[in-house]
Structure formats: C-alpha cells, structure tokens
Amino acid sequence: MAGNDWINSYLEAILDAGGAAGEISAAAGGGGGIEGASGEKRDKSSLMLRERGRFSPARYFVEEVISSFDETDLYKTWVRTSAMRSPQERNTRLENMSWRIWNLARKKKQIEGEEASRLSKQRLEREKARQYAAADFSEDLSEGEKGENSNEPSIHDERTRTRIPRIGSTDAIEAWASQHKDKKLYIVLISIHGLIRGENMELGRDSDTGGQVKYVVELARALGSTPGVYRVDLLTRQISAPDVDWSYGEPTEMLSPICSENFGHEMGESSGAYIVRIPFGPRDKYIPKEHLWPYIQEFVDGALVHIVQMSKVLGEQVGSGQPVWPVVIHGHYADAGDSTALLSGALNVPMVFTGHSLGRDKLEQILKQGRQTRDEINATYKIMRRIEAEELCLDASEIIITSTRQEIEQQWGLYDGFDLTMARKLRARIKRGVSCFGRYMPRMIAIPPGMEFSHIAPHDVDLDGEEGNEDGSASPDPPIWADIMRFFSNPRKPMILALARPDPKKNITTLVKAFGEHRELRNLANLTLIMGNRDVIDEMSSTNAAVLTSVLKLIDKYDLYGQVAYPKHHKQSEVPDIYRLAARTKGVFINCAFIEPFGLTLIEAAAYGLPMVATRNGGPVDIHRVLDNGILVDPHNQNEIAEALYKLVSDKHLWAQCRQNGLENIHQFSWPEHCKNYLSRVGTLKPRHPRWQKSNDATEISEADSPEDSLRDIHDISLNLKLSLDSEKSGSKDGNSNTVRRHLEDAVQKLSRDVSDSRMEVLSENGRWPSLRGRKQIIVIAVDSVQDADFVQVIKNIFEASSNGRLSGSVGFILSTSKAILEIHALLISGGIETSDFDAFICNSGSDLCYPSSSSEDMLSPAELPFMIDLDYHSQIEYRWGGEGLRKTLIRWAAEKNNESGQNVIVEDEECSSTYCISFKVMNTEAASPVKEIRRTMRIQALRCHVLYSHDGSKLNVIPVLASRSQALRYLYIRWGLDLSNMTVVVGESGDTDYEVLIGGVHKTIILKGSFNAVPNQVHTARSYSLQDVVSFEKPGIASVEGYGPDNLKSALQQFGILKD
C-alpha cells in the first residue's frame, strides 16, 4: 500500500481496536476517510457494508486501496468484479475483498511482531557475547581496537571512501605485470548453479542465469590473462538435459583470453582459463538452485578428484614434479560457498567467498512485505539451508569479497558469524601480537567487479544536433536497433533504457508508472524495456509473467503505444549495441531496483557514455561515488524517479557533464584493476597446502611403494597417542590429571612435527605405511543408531559377508564413530575383535584419525593402546581451532545452562576429550540445547567449531569447523589415493548430527533398516532445515537392507560390485 500511508494507519487502528465487524462498518460508513474512523458509533447490527447507502465500495476499496496494494490476485478479482452488471453482487464481492485486505494487514502485523521479538533477542545475545569477549580480552582496548583510529588502512575508513585503489596508468600496469610474471599460480573458482558457458551466455533465461554467471566467466577469463596466473578453473555443474543446449554438457571449455597487450604472457600446455563441468545431481535435468542442496557432497567429491589430478599435471609442467596446489579456492553464492568450505578443508587450501546476494537479507526483505511467514519462505527458497551455508562461509573463509561497503556493514552484519566491531578488535589484537583467545573473523574486502573496455569506443556527441556523429556511420545499423525503434512513433527522441529481468524486486512497474504519469517526460523521451527473452508469456514463471503482464497493462492504461519498446528477444552479444543506441539518442540508463547488490549494468552503460539514474539502496551508491555520472533516487518514490529522468534528458549540459564524468572515471572498474586488487589481497594470505607434501617428497599418490608418503616415525606418533591404560586409571583419582595430560599431548604433538621430517628415512627403510593403498574396495562402518552389542554384531556380520575379499586383501575396513579411541578399544576387546582387522579408525566424530599398530616394538608397555595417530590429519583440520579459549567458553556456557536448569544438564568429559575434540556428557537430554543454538552462541563470540550430538543425545562433541567423518574420508583419498567411488559406507536408519553427510557423495551407501535401530534423540529434531534439504535418498548408489544378517549384507555388497557373485 505504498503511497497511501493514511490507509495503513487506518487498517492498523482497526487491528488495534480488535477488528469488530461493526466497527469496520462504522468506519466505512463515515465516507471512507480518517474522519469516519473517529466518528460517532454506529449500530453494530448493520454488519453488511452494502446496507449503508452512503458507502461507496467501488471508490474506497478499489480506487484508494486495491489500486495501491501490490497483490496481483486482488487486482484480477477487481477487474472481474467491476465488469459485473448486478450492483448487489458487485458490492458483495467488493466487501469480501475488503476483508481479504484486512486479513493481509493483520498477518503483516503479526509477522512484524514476531520478527521484532526475534531481533530483540538477537541483540541481547550479541551484547552478551561482546561482554564475554571483553572479559577474555584482559588488556585494555587500544586506539586501534576501537576501529576509527587504526593505523592499518581499512575499507571502512573515511580516508578510503572517496576513491577505490587502482592502477593509475598504462606504465603502472606494465610495471606490475613485469613484477609478477614469473609466478605460476593455480586458482579455482566455483559457481554451480545456472547455465554457464564462455560465449553467447543466455543471461535472463531464468533467475539462476543472470549477472553472477557473467561475472564469474569474465573473472575467470581476466585472471587467466593476468601475469603470474598460470591456470584458472571455473568449476560448475555438467548438464545434459534435453531442454538446454548441448554445450552445457561438455566436460571442459577453454575461455578465450582477453586481448590486451598489457596482459599477454607466455602460455603453457595447460595454462589459461577453463570452464570445468562436474557431473552431479540428476544427469538429465536442469534444476533450480534451490533444489541443488542435496547434491552438494557429490559435487565436492567430483571437484576434489579434478583438483588433485590437475595439481599433479601442473606439477609436472611447472612445479618441478611437485603438485601445484591452488593458491586459493573462491566460491560464488551460498551453494558454491558450502562446497568451497569442504574443499578448502579437505585440501588445506585458503578459501575466498563472494556472496553476490545473501539469504538473510532476502529473508528480511520478504518478511517486511508481510505476506509469508518464515516457514512459508523456507519452503519456497530453502532459505535456512542457504543461510547456514553462508554462516559456514564466515567460519571457513580467510577473505570475503564484496562489491560494496553497504554489503559489509548492513547485509553481512545480519549474520551470527560476523560483527564489524569484533572484527576490528580482533584485527588490532592480531596486529599487536596479542592473544585473541581462539576467536577468528574473516577479512572483508570491497573490490568492485571489473569490465573489459578495450573494445568500447564511445561516439562523439553534438550537443546542438539531434544525434551524435559516430565513426563508421556508413556501416549498416545493428539489427537490434530496428527491433527496438519499430515500437516508436518518434525514434529520434532520447531513450530511457532499463535492462532487467521482469522480477518484482527490479521495480519495473514503478518505472512505467513514473514515465506514464509525467507528461513532460513522455513528450521529451522514449522508454525501452529490455526484460530478458520470452516466447509466450503463459510459459514464463508465474512471478515473471505477472510482472510482464502488469507492465503491458500499464502501457495500455497510460496509452504509451509508440513511446515504449519491449522487444521479445535479444542476444547477449547485442547488449553493447543497445547501449550505443541509447547513447546515440542522448538517452539515460536507469536501474530503480528496490535493492541492487552491485549494479554491473550501470558500469557497462557508463562505458558507452550513458548517464544514470539509480536506486540509492545498495551498490549504486559506491558506483556513483566513483563515477559521479548521474542521480540517485528512492526506488519507492515514482515522482522522484520521473523528475530525475526529466532533469537529465532536458538539461543538455548536465547530461554532457555526467557523460564526461563517467567516461573519465570508468577505468577504475576495469578487469586489470580488479585482478590486481584481487591478487594483491590473495597474496597476503598465508600459504596452506597438504602438510606431508614436502619439497623432497615424491607425490605420485597412486604409487603403492612410495616411501616418502609413509607415516611419520612410529615411535614419535606412539608417544602422542598410546596413552597408558594404567596411567588413565590412576590419573582419574586426581582432578587435574586430565588437564595435565592434555597439555602434555599438545607438547608431544609439537615435538613430533619438529622431528618427524628428520626421521623420515627410518620409515623408508622399515617400509611401514598403512595397508590402505593395496585395497581395491573400502567398507566404512558408521552405524550410530544401535546399541553396543548390536554394533559389535554388525561388524562381525560385515566381516563374514565380505570374507573372501577380506582374506585376499582386496577389501579393507574403516570404523567411523563419535566414540573416543579408548572407547573403541574397549568395545572391540569386549566383542573379541582385533584392532588389526581395521585399516583405520575415524574417531571423536572425525577429529582424530588412527591406524592399528600390532608391532610389539611400537608399544611402550603391554597396557598401551595399539594405535598410531595421523598427525598430518591434525594439520589439515586445525584451521581456526579455538583450543583452550574455545574450551573455557564452552565450560562457561555449560555452567550457565546447568544454573538455569537447576541441575547438571551437561558436564565436560575430560577422559574422552582430546587435543581437537572437546567432549561433554549430556545428563538430561530433554533440557539440552539444540545444535543450532550452540553453534549460534559460539559464532556470535567469533569461535569457529563443528558441534555434534551422538545419536542418543548422551554425548556432545565440539571439533574443528572443517573436521567431520566425511572429511576424514576425503583426506584418505588425498593422502593415500583411495578412490572415493570405491568406498561403501554402512549406516543405520538415523545417526549422529552428521548423519546426512555420510550418505551424500560419490561413495555407495548401505542403510540398515529394522527395529534394532534406536529412535534418535529429540535434540536432532530441532534442525534449522529439513533432512531432505541436505541429502537425496533417491540418488543412485543407495541400497537399503532389512536387518544386518550376513546374507543380506553380502547381497547388497554384490549389488554394488564390491564382492563377486
């Protein structure tokens, strides 16, 4: 009801008064205005509005309310109703419409109240988190920690707000290129939704194929042409669906390099930029991004294989035989960000993220409309799954790149994992070398998207003439010009150009209203609407079709025929010609979206000499600050939009000044500028890569006899892991013994890392490395939903079912569980199972990876645990681990929880805790906090971790943010060359918190069904999103087995080809 605030107030007054029908009748009977709302009381017996002769439903509810209420179905109802001949029936229907509007207003008020309560609670939680952080930060805040006076340059500082850092001249570009030309960087970009190809991009075909597609392709192309960058891979989804072009099914596509002398450099065999398409999800369907979430794990596995193989290939070409790991993996949008976090953790490579648009911001905008609840929004957009992915990106990213400061300050500020004040304090403490107590915050960097301007030659303009004089005017006009100008009765008038999808948030209908109701503007200019491509309106999505239909009706309403162009088709390659046509007529480009994350079309238009009128919400503010080539407007105010357009097209000197400003400053948004800023930021990151890959290592992971890939010295490892059972028993008498033991473990681990490299030769001579490499198939036992007795029997039955492969050595076994290693040892001993029957043990929910050790010389005494720990795995997962600072915060949180409940709800389990796992016993599962609440509490305090409950809810493990049981399997692939597609994971009908990620992926899955499965604890029901948003049980490679008998298990293993018939 924008533009009729008095009606909003009127309806709110009805709500506050209780909404009695008699009161509504009285108010309406007063003439439909405010006076009626405060008039004398009417007879409540008169309930039907049509009974009051002075009331005009047509005038009040239609002209004043419905015409301004953005609700398509109400408008359609009014159209049908107004055509009725019977006054009584027409008034009855109009009355019903008034009640519908009243109910919408009531629903909006209810939603607003719920959101206000939620935001108030969130503010209290954040303030509490800041108080805790202040308590931990024992030192007084320095000036730098306050943020405003830090000596370190920041994108938030006023000093940098007026100008974006840039390369100022061709000489500077050449100097920078010369300085970096000898580097051989490998960069991986990920964008998995939409239709992505290098040429003839189908931008606007659907909501998934828009500006982001163009951005990532051009970024890959520009980086691939930058000195110092050897190869860029843009990973996306391979689509072989009948309703899309065959090119989207090609595994690899090379992107043609940018034609620039400054960025030409020597090419190698595999150098350049490539689109690499990874098959995942339904092979024959093109599905929207909201439905891709269940297949993320499958994409990660496929991308991991490609990156490992490409790193080896590049190592042979430019790495002197050593793998060339990606210097960074950069995810785009939430779905790719989720994937990038997992890949970054598996490869131990820095992660960069760009959100493009953010879920919390979208959720806030939809909620403000007051038409849908959170549950309804989530059902449509899977918004909670998206938000959780974005929170994970905050946990895992080293740098988050945005287009504007507004995105940092207003949009990212909505997330639990980011607080601008906390970020400034942490940055200052790091700079001063002061402890942050396990707290981490990603670095936010604003780098505007780039453009390639070398091929653009703006035409000269004669301010006194009707048209500009363009070089080569003798050449024929582009065909798209005729397609547009055929709409106009006077095509020589200045053209107002809008280039946007017919999406409600693009606000096209307001633009048409502004144009139609401003007579002087209509007389002076034409309006061109490029609204994507369409064939039949009825075949478009309902939302897009509704917007387009509204536009056509408005054109008819204001009789704009001959003044508005709306062509049905255009090619992406014709967009420059459209800009040229608008500039030739001395036109204006407009983007009046309600919120524009950046506004790349504004930069494109400026490059062709078009002044702009743009929304003041979002990225256009930053663009206008740099270019100074137009006017910013309130997108909700159509009069302001019309006046800004009229001012630019009517004032020739203002138009010329805006045009000149844009052309002079446009180079600040070039791709060379963007790439230079990008690489300079990436260059500040601490290099990370798999720790066992040393300069003198042989890295051919498929070679089973490579001595350098063996484990570190067994004696050093044994010192760290093999804890004496006798000392455990005696230590339990001393309350501080476990703390001392943990510090001792940390010290021994550090010592092991320092001496392991010098002891590698001993391993080579003894030839000790896990037997995993010789296995053709791996069976991972990860059944969480059964009692210990059933669990032992499941293991024995799996051994029996695969006895032939087990005896021949072709089948290996891994035990994956939330239990600590000492619990696993006790369980196996009680069941009569040898530890040597397994090749590896993934324990403590994936925070520890162990191997069996049966050699007596490795055991310090008979009481020791016969396992070796993989310290290299710890080096993979320790990223952003809060350590003792996290532990103290968790203990404080547990104490508060116990005090609130008046009983011991949760207590620390020091016996089962380890260096990278803080374990708790849950004494009262009914009072236990859900995972999402614990995770939010830690994120608000800038503590990054992975929180998991056991299946029965009796155990809570807090581990590193990028550690999990599925990530441990990916590590085994990278470390020992195990093929993920040759793994079979056996699970129950339900499991621990990480149950879903054990099912997704390229591995095969066997689900054991039956009454032996215990019902999962209620702590697993309070999820942020449904299980179906995470995993698809219909994907190939999943088999269900009734019971866990050997014959049934053998049949399932034979079905997957693991065992021969």
mmCIF file of N, CA and C in Angstrom, residues 1-97:
data_model
loop_
_atom_site.group_PDB
_atom_site.id
_atom_site.type_symbol
_atom_site.label_atom_id
_atom_site.label_comp_id
_atom_site.label_asym_id
_atom_site.label_seq_id
_atom_site.Cartn_x
_atom_site.Cartn_y
_atom_site.Cartn_z
ATOM 1 N N MET A 1 0.818 -1.199 0.000
ATOM 2 C CA MET A 1 0.000 0.000 0.000
ATOM 3 C C MET A 1 0.855 1.253 0.000
ATOM 4 N N ALA A 2 1.988 1.148 -0.691
ATOM 5 C CA ALA A 2 2.896 2.285 -0.765
ATOM 6 C C ALA A 2 2.173 3.489 -1.335
ATOM 7 N N GLY A 3 2.407 4.651 -0.750
ATOM 8 C CA GLY A 3 1.799 5.880 -1.238
ATOM 9 C C GLY A 3 0.489 6.221 -0.551
ATOM 10 N N ASN A 4 -0.045 5.344 0.278
ATOM 11 C CA ASN A 4 -1.290 5.606 0.993
ATOM 12 C C ASN A 4 -1.086 5.299 2.473
ATOM 13 N N ASP A 5 -0.196 6.053 3.095
ATOM 14 C CA ASP A 5 0.130 5.797 4.494
ATOM 15 C C ASP A 5 -1.075 5.941 5.400
ATOM 16 N N TRP A 6 -1.993 6.841 5.056
ATOM 17 C CA TRP A 6 -3.168 7.043 5.907
ATOM 18 C C TRP A 6 -4.038 5.796 5.939
ATOM 19 N N ILE A 7 -4.040 5.031 4.826
ATOM 20 C CA ILE A 7 -4.813 3.782 4.812
ATOM 21 C C ILE A 7 -4.131 2.743 5.694
ATOM 22 N N ASN A 8 -2.788 2.698 5.629
ATOM 23 C CA ASN A 8 -2.060 1.792 6.518
ATOM 24 C C ASN A 8 -2.413 2.098 7.975
ATOM 25 N N SER A 9 -2.395 3.374 8.326
ATOM 26 C CA SER A 9 -2.720 3.771 9.700
ATOM 27 C C SER A 9 -4.152 3.386 10.057
ATOM 28 N N TYR A 10 -5.034 3.555 9.082
ATOM 29 C CA TYR A 10 -6.437 3.225 9.300
ATOM 30 C C TYR A 10 -6.621 1.742 9.596
ATOM 31 N N LEU A 11 -5.991 0.900 8.769
ATOM 32 C CA LEU A 11 -6.112 -0.541 8.975
ATOM 33 C C LEU A 11 -5.452 -0.979 10.282
ATOM 34 N N GLU A 12 -4.334 -0.355 10.632
ATOM 35 C CA GLU A 12 -3.690 -0.693 11.897
ATOM 36 C C GLU A 12 -4.577 -0.305 13.079
ATOM 37 N N ALA A 13 -5.285 0.797 12.944
ATOM 38 C CA ALA A 13 -6.209 1.205 14.000
ATOM 39 C C ALA A 13 -7.319 0.170 14.174
ATOM 40 N N ILE A 14 -7.767 -0.396 13.039
ATOM 41 C CA ILE A 14 -8.788 -1.459 13.115
ATOM 42 C C ILE A 14 -8.243 -2.653 13.874
ATOM 43 N N LEU A 15 -6.999 -3.025 13.554
ATOM 44 C CA LEU A 15 -6.380 -4.169 14.231
ATOM 45 C C LEU A 15 -6.259 -3.909 15.727
ATOM 46 N N ASP A 16 -5.785 -2.709 16.089
ATOM 47 C CA ASP A 16 -5.609 -2.386 17.499
ATOM 48 C C ASP A 16 -6.932 -2.390 18.247
ATOM 49 N N ALA A 17 -8.006 -2.044 17.538
ATOM 50 C CA ALA A 17 -9.324 -1.988 18.171
ATOM 51 C C ALA A 17 -9.980 -3.349 18.265
ATOM 52 N N GLY A 18 -9.357 -4.370 17.658
ATOM 53 C CA GLY A 18 -9.930 -5.703 17.731
ATOM 54 C C GLY A 18 -10.604 -6.159 16.476
ATOM 55 N N GLY A 19 -10.823 -5.290 15.559
ATOM 56 C CA GLY A 19 -11.341 -5.690 14.251
ATOM 57 C C GLY A 19 -12.788 -6.120 14.257
ATOM 58 N N ALA A 20 -13.621 -5.587 15.137
ATOM 59 C CA ALA A 20 -15.027 -5.969 15.138
ATOM 60 C C ALA A 20 -15.705 -5.515 13.862
ATOM 61 N N ALA A 21 -16.608 -6.344 13.376
ATOM 62 C CA ALA A 21 -17.257 -6.036 12.110
ATOM 63 C C ALA A 21 -18.062 -4.757 12.192
ATOM 64 N N GLY A 22 -18.693 -4.530 13.345
ATOM 65 C CA GLY A 22 -19.476 -3.316 13.470
ATOM 66 C C GLY A 22 -18.634 -2.073 13.401
ATOM 67 N N GLU A 23 -17.390 -2.168 13.996
ATOM 68 C CA GLU A 23 -16.504 -1.015 13.961
ATOM 69 C C GLU A 23 -16.041 -0.739 12.547
ATOM 70 N N ILE A 24 -15.802 -1.804 11.790
ATOM 71 C CA ILE A 24 -15.403 -1.619 10.399
ATOM 72 C C ILE A 24 -16.538 -0.961 9.625
ATOM 73 N N SER A 25 -17.770 -1.402 9.886
ATOM 74 C CA SER A 25 -18.905 -0.807 9.197
ATOM 75 C C SER A 25 -19.015 0.671 9.528
ATOM 76 N N ALA A 26 -18.838 0.986 10.803
ATOM 77 C CA ALA A 26 -18.940 2.383 11.208
ATOM 78 C C ALA A 26 -17.878 3.236 10.545
ATOM 79 N N ALA A 27 -16.657 2.693 10.521
ATOM 80 C CA ALA A 27 -15.569 3.449 9.905
ATOM 81 C C ALA A 27 -15.823 3.654 8.427
ATOM 82 N N ALA A 28 -16.260 2.595 7.761
ATOM 83 C CA ALA A 28 -16.515 2.711 6.330
ATOM 84 C C ALA A 28 -17.674 3.654 6.067
ATOM 85 N N GLY A 29 -18.666 3.637 6.919
ATOM 86 C CA GLY A 29 -19.820 4.492 6.703
ATOM 87 C C GLY A 29 -19.533 5.960 6.839
ATOM 88 N N GLY A 30 -18.384 6.286 7.416
ATOM 89 C CA GLY A 30 -18.025 7.675 7.584
ATOM 90 C C GLY A 30 -17.465 8.303 6.340
ATOM 91 N N GLY A 31 -17.591 7.656 5.202
ATOM 92 C CA GLY A 31 -17.103 8.264 3.987
ATOM 93 C C GLY A 31 -15.804 7.711 3.511
ATOM 94 N N GLY A 32 -15.287 6.688 4.194
ATOM 95 C CA GLY A 32 -14.056 6.059 3.744
ATOM 96 C C GLY A 32 -12.837 6.832 4.088
ATOM 97 N N GLY A 33 -12.913 7.839 4.917
ATOM 98 C CA GLY A 33 -11.722 8.621 5.252
ATOM 99 C C GLY A 33 -11.384 8.497 6.703
ATOM 100 N N ILE A 34 -10.419 9.337 7.126
ATOM 101 C CA ILE A 34 -9.981 9.292 8.515
ATOM 102 C C ILE A 34 -11.075 9.785 9.437
ATOM 103 N N GLU A 35 -11.886 10.735 8.925
ATOM 104 C CA GLU A 35 -12.936 11.282 9.772
ATOM 105 C C GLU A 35 -13.898 10.188 10.185
ATOM 106 N N GLY A 36 -14.182 9.261 9.238
ATOM 107 C CA GLY A 36 -15.100 8.191 9.569
ATOM 108 C C GLY A 36 -14.595 7.293 10.666
ATOM 109 N N ALA A 37 -13.254 7.176 10.760
ATOM 110 C CA ALA A 37 -12.659 6.291 11.760
ATOM 111 C C ALA A 37 -12.848 6.841 13.156
ATOM 112 N N SER A 38 -13.055 8.152 13.265
ATOM 113 C CA SER A 38 -13.201 8.768 14.591
ATOM 114 C C SER A 38 -14.612 9.296 14.823
ATOM 115 N N GLY A 39 -15.549 8.954 13.948
ATOM 116 C CA GLY A 39 -16.916 9.450 14.082
ATOM 117 C C GLY A 39 -17.680 8.740 15.172
ATOM 118 N N GLU A 40 -18.971 9.089 15.263
ATOM 119 C CA GLU A 40 -19.770 8.504 16.321
ATOM 120 C C GLU A 40 -20.033 7.035 16.041
ATOM 121 N N LYS A 41 -20.348 6.295 17.092
ATOM 122 C CA LYS A 41 -20.552 4.859 16.968
ATOM 123 C C LYS A 41 -21.827 4.575 16.182
ATOM 124 N N ARG A 42 -21.729 3.567 15.351
ATOM 125 C CA ARG A 42 -22.876 3.152 14.559
ATOM 126 C C ARG A 42 -23.501 1.907 15.175
ATOM 127 N N ASP A 43 -24.669 1.578 14.639
ATOM 128 C CA ASP A 43 -25.382 0.388 15.098
ATOM 129 C C ASP A 43 -24.637 -0.853 14.637
ATOM 130 N N LYS A 44 -24.144 -1.688 15.595
ATOM 131 C CA LYS A 44 -23.363 -2.869 15.254
ATOM 132 C C LYS A 44 -24.205 -3.938 14.576
ATOM 133 N N SER A 45 -25.513 -3.778 14.597
ATOM 134 C CA SER A 45 -26.326 -4.789 13.929
ATOM 135 C C SER A 45 -26.212 -4.702 12.421
ATOM 136 N N SER A 46 -25.759 -3.562 11.922
ATOM 137 C CA SER A 46 -25.603 -3.395 10.482
ATOM 138 C C SER A 46 -24.238 -3.918 10.084
ATOM 139 N N LEU A 47 -24.136 -5.211 9.808
ATOM 140 C CA LEU A 47 -22.852 -5.849 9.565
ATOM 141 C C LEU A 47 -22.443 -5.789 8.113
ATOM 142 N N MET A 48 -23.359 -5.694 7.200
ATOM 143 C CA MET A 48 -23.009 -5.718 5.789
ATOM 144 C C MET A 48 -22.784 -4.308 5.281
ATOM 145 N N LEU A 49 -21.624 -4.092 4.725
ATOM 146 C CA LEU A 49 -21.262 -2.743 4.295
ATOM 147 C C LEU A 49 -22.208 -2.214 3.224
ATOM 148 N N ARG A 50 -22.704 -3.105 2.378
ATOM 149 C CA ARG A 50 -23.541 -2.638 1.283
ATOM 150 C C ARG A 50 -24.886 -2.110 1.784
ATOM 151 N N GLU A 51 -25.245 -2.408 3.089
ATOM 152 C CA GLU A 51 -26.521 -1.933 3.609
ATOM 153 C C GLU A 51 -26.480 -0.432 3.891
ATOM 154 N N ARG A 52 -25.275 0.121 3.999
ATOM 155 C CA ARG A 52 -25.176 1.543 4.301
ATOM 156 C C ARG A 52 -25.132 2.321 2.994
ATOM 157 N N GLY A 53 -26.160 3.097 2.759
ATOM 158 C CA GLY A 53 -26.314 3.743 1.474
ATOM 159 C C GLY A 53 -25.226 4.740 1.140
ATOM 160 N N ARG A 54 -24.602 5.378 2.152
ATOM 161 C CA ARG A 54 -23.602 6.395 1.864
ATOM 162 C C ARG A 54 -22.238 5.795 1.520
ATOM 163 N N PHE A 55 -22.079 4.472 1.729
ATOM 164 C CA PHE A 55 -20.761 3.863 1.495
ATOM 165 C C PHE A 55 -20.592 3.498 0.022
ATOM 166 N N SER A 56 -19.416 3.859 -0.565
ATOM 167 C CA SER A 56 -19.127 3.537 -1.951
ATOM 168 C C SER A 56 -17.963 2.551 -1.995
ATOM 169 N N PRO A 57 -18.243 1.255 -2.031
ATOM 170 C CA PRO A 57 -17.159 0.270 -2.043
ATOM 171 C C PRO A 57 -16.239 0.451 -3.232
ATOM 172 N N ALA A 58 -16.829 0.780 -4.386
ATOM 173 C CA ALA A 58 -16.010 0.914 -5.590
ATOM 174 C C ALA A 58 -14.964 2.012 -5.413
ATOM 175 N N ARG A 59 -15.393 3.100 -4.836
ATOM 176 C CA ARG A 59 -14.469 4.237 -4.704
ATOM 177 C C ARG A 59 -13.429 4.008 -3.619
ATOM 178 N N TYR A 60 -13.889 3.545 -2.446
ATOM 179 C CA TYR A 60 -12.975 3.429 -1.307
ATOM 180 C C TYR A 60 -12.015 2.249 -1.453
ATOM 181 N N PHE A 61 -12.555 1.055 -1.600
ATOM 182 C CA PHE A 61 -11.712 -0.138 -1.555
ATOM 183 C C PHE A 61 -10.956 -0.408 -2.840
ATOM 184 N N VAL A 62 -11.414 0.164 -3.929
ATOM 185 C CA VAL A 62 -10.716 -0.075 -5.186
ATOM 186 C C VAL A 62 -9.794 1.087 -5.528
ATOM 187 N N GLU A 63 -10.373 2.282 -5.640
ATOM 188 C CA GLU A 63 -9.556 3.417 -6.053
ATOM 189 C C GLU A 63 -8.484 3.755 -5.022
ATOM 190 N N GLU A 64 -8.818 3.616 -3.719
ATOM 191 C CA GLU A 64 -7.885 4.029 -2.682
ATOM 192 C C GLU A 64 -6.993 2.891 -2.182
ATOM 193 N N VAL A 65 -7.500 1.696 -2.153
ATOM 194 C CA VAL A 65 -6.759 0.591 -1.538
ATOM 195 C C VAL A 65 -6.199 -0.382 -2.564
ATOM 196 N N ILE A 66 -7.092 -0.988 -3.335
ATOM 197 C CA ILE A 66 -6.653 -2.064 -4.222
ATOM 198 C C ILE A 66 -5.704 -1.566 -5.291
ATOM 199 N N SER A 67 -5.944 -0.367 -5.815
ATOM 200 C CA SER A 67 -5.065 0.145 -6.867
ATOM 201 C C SER A 67 -3.651 0.375 -6.363
ATOM 202 N N SER A 68 -3.469 0.515 -5.043
ATOM 203 C CA SER A 68 -2.136 0.746 -4.490
ATOM 204 C C SER A 68 -1.595 -0.463 -3.755
ATOM 205 N N PHE A 69 -2.379 -1.519 -3.645
ATOM 206 C CA PHE A 69 -1.936 -2.719 -2.932
ATOM 207 C C PHE A 69 -1.330 -3.692 -3.933
ATOM 208 N N ASP A 70 -0.060 -4.025 -3.747
ATOM 209 C CA ASP A 70 0.673 -4.864 -4.699
ATOM 210 C C ASP A 70 0.299 -6.328 -4.497
ATOM 211 N N GLU A 71 -0.868 -6.695 -4.914
ATOM 212 C CA GLU A 71 -1.336 -8.068 -4.773
ATOM 213 C C GLU A 71 -2.082 -8.424 -6.060
ATOM 214 N N THR A 72 -1.443 -9.238 -6.887
ATOM 215 C CA THR A 72 -1.939 -9.498 -8.237
ATOM 216 C C THR A 72 -3.326 -10.130 -8.231
ATOM 217 N N ASP A 73 -3.567 -11.077 -7.320
ATOM 218 C CA ASP A 73 -4.852 -11.767 -7.349
ATOM 219 C C ASP A 73 -6.003 -10.832 -6.963
ATOM 220 N N LEU A 74 -5.720 -9.885 -6.065
ATOM 221 C CA LEU A 74 -6.756 -8.917 -5.714
ATOM 222 C C LEU A 74 -7.104 -8.039 -6.909
ATOM 223 N N TYR A 75 -6.080 -7.642 -7.638
ATOM 224 C CA TYR A 75 -6.323 -6.802 -8.811
ATOM 225 C C TYR A 75 -7.170 -7.544 -9.845
ATOM 226 N N LYS A 76 -6.832 -8.820 -10.058
ATOM 227 C CA LYS A 76 -7.595 -9.603 -11.030
ATOM 228 C C LYS A 76 -9.049 -9.751 -10.588
ATOM 229 N N THR A 77 -9.238 -9.952 -9.271
ATOM 230 C CA THR A 77 -10.606 -10.064 -8.752
ATOM 231 C C THR A 77 -11.383 -8.766 -8.999
ATOM 232 N N TRP A 78 -10.731 -7.642 -8.787
ATOM 233 C CA TRP A 78 -11.401 -6.366 -9.009
ATOM 234 C C TRP A 78 -11.781 -6.201 -10.483
ATOM 235 N N VAL A 79 -10.912 -6.599 -11.393
ATOM 236 C CA VAL A 79 -11.221 -6.473 -12.812
ATOM 237 C C VAL A 79 -12.484 -7.256 -13.148
ATOM 238 N N ARG A 80 -12.553 -8.494 -12.615
ATOM 239 C CA ARG A 80 -13.743 -9.311 -12.882
ATOM 240 C C ARG A 80 -14.986 -8.710 -12.209
ATOM 241 N N THR A 81 -14.767 -8.227 -10.993
ATOM 242 C CA THR A 81 -15.909 -7.690 -10.239
ATOM 243 C C THR A 81 -16.482 -6.439 -10.871
ATOM 244 N N SER A 82 -15.626 -5.551 -11.320
ATOM 245 C CA SER A 82 -16.092 -4.278 -11.878
ATOM 246 C C SER A 82 -16.868 -4.477 -13.164
ATOM 247 N N ALA A 83 -16.703 -5.646 -13.788
ATOM 248 C CA ALA A 83 -17.411 -5.907 -15.043
ATOM 249 C C ALA A 83 -18.825 -6.448 -14.807
ATOM 250 N N MET A 84 -19.172 -6.732 -13.547
ATOM 251 C CA MET A 84 -20.486 -7.279 -13.256
ATOM 252 C C MET A 84 -21.574 -6.215 -13.384
ATOM 253 N N ARG A 85 -22.686 -6.635 -13.853
ATOM 254 C CA ARG A 85 -23.798 -5.698 -14.056
ATOM 255 C C ARG A 85 -24.643 -5.547 -12.807
ATOM 256 N N SER A 86 -24.730 -6.586 -11.993
ATOM 257 C CA SER A 86 -25.570 -6.540 -10.803
ATOM 258 C C SER A 86 -24.869 -5.735 -9.706
ATOM 259 N N PRO A 87 -25.429 -4.585 -9.324
ATOM 260 C CA PRO A 87 -24.796 -3.774 -8.261
ATOM 261 C C PRO A 87 -24.686 -4.535 -6.947
ATOM 262 N N GLN A 88 -25.712 -5.337 -6.599
ATOM 263 C CA GLN A 88 -25.687 -6.039 -5.330
ATOM 264 C C GLN A 88 -24.561 -7.077 -5.301
ATOM 265 N N GLU A 89 -24.425 -7.859 -6.373
ATOM 266 C CA GLU A 89 -23.370 -8.866 -6.411
ATOM 267 C C GLU A 89 -21.989 -8.209 -6.433
ATOM 268 N N ARG A 90 -21.910 -7.094 -7.185
ATOM 269 C CA ARG A 90 -20.625 -6.405 -7.256
ATOM 270 C C ARG A 90 -20.218 -5.885 -5.873
ATOM 271 N N ASN A 91 -21.152 -5.285 -5.148
ATOM 272 C CA ASN A 91 -20.833 -4.758 -3.816
ATOM 273 C C ASN A 91 -20.482 -5.870 -2.836
ATOM 274 N N THR A 92 -21.151 -7.015 -2.965
ATOM 275 C CA THR A 92 -20.836 -8.144 -2.088
ATOM 276 C C THR A 92 -19.400 -8.615 -2.300
ATOM 277 N N ARG A 93 -19.009 -8.712 -3.562
ATOM 278 C CA ARG A 93 -17.640 -9.153 -3.846
ATOM 279 C C ARG A 93 -16.615 -8.123 -3.377
ATOM 280 N N LEU A 94 -16.935 -6.865 -3.545
ATOM 281 C CA LEU A 94 -16.019 -5.830 -3.084
ATOM 282 C C LEU A 94 -15.873 -5.858 -1.566
ATOM 283 N N GLU A 95 -16.957 -6.175 -0.883
ATOM 284 C CA GLU A 95 -16.892 -6.287 0.563
ATOM 285 C C GLU A 95 -15.958 -7.442 0.964
ATOM 286 N N ASN A 96 -16.090 -8.555 0.256
ATOM 287 C CA ASN A 96 -15.203 -9.688 0.558
ATOM 288 C C ASN A 96 -13.741 -9.320 0.327
ATOM 289 N N MET A 97 -13.524 -8.523 -0.708
ATOM 290 C CA MET A 97 -12.152 -8.084 -0.975
ATOM 291 C C MET A 97 -11.626 -7.215 0.146
#
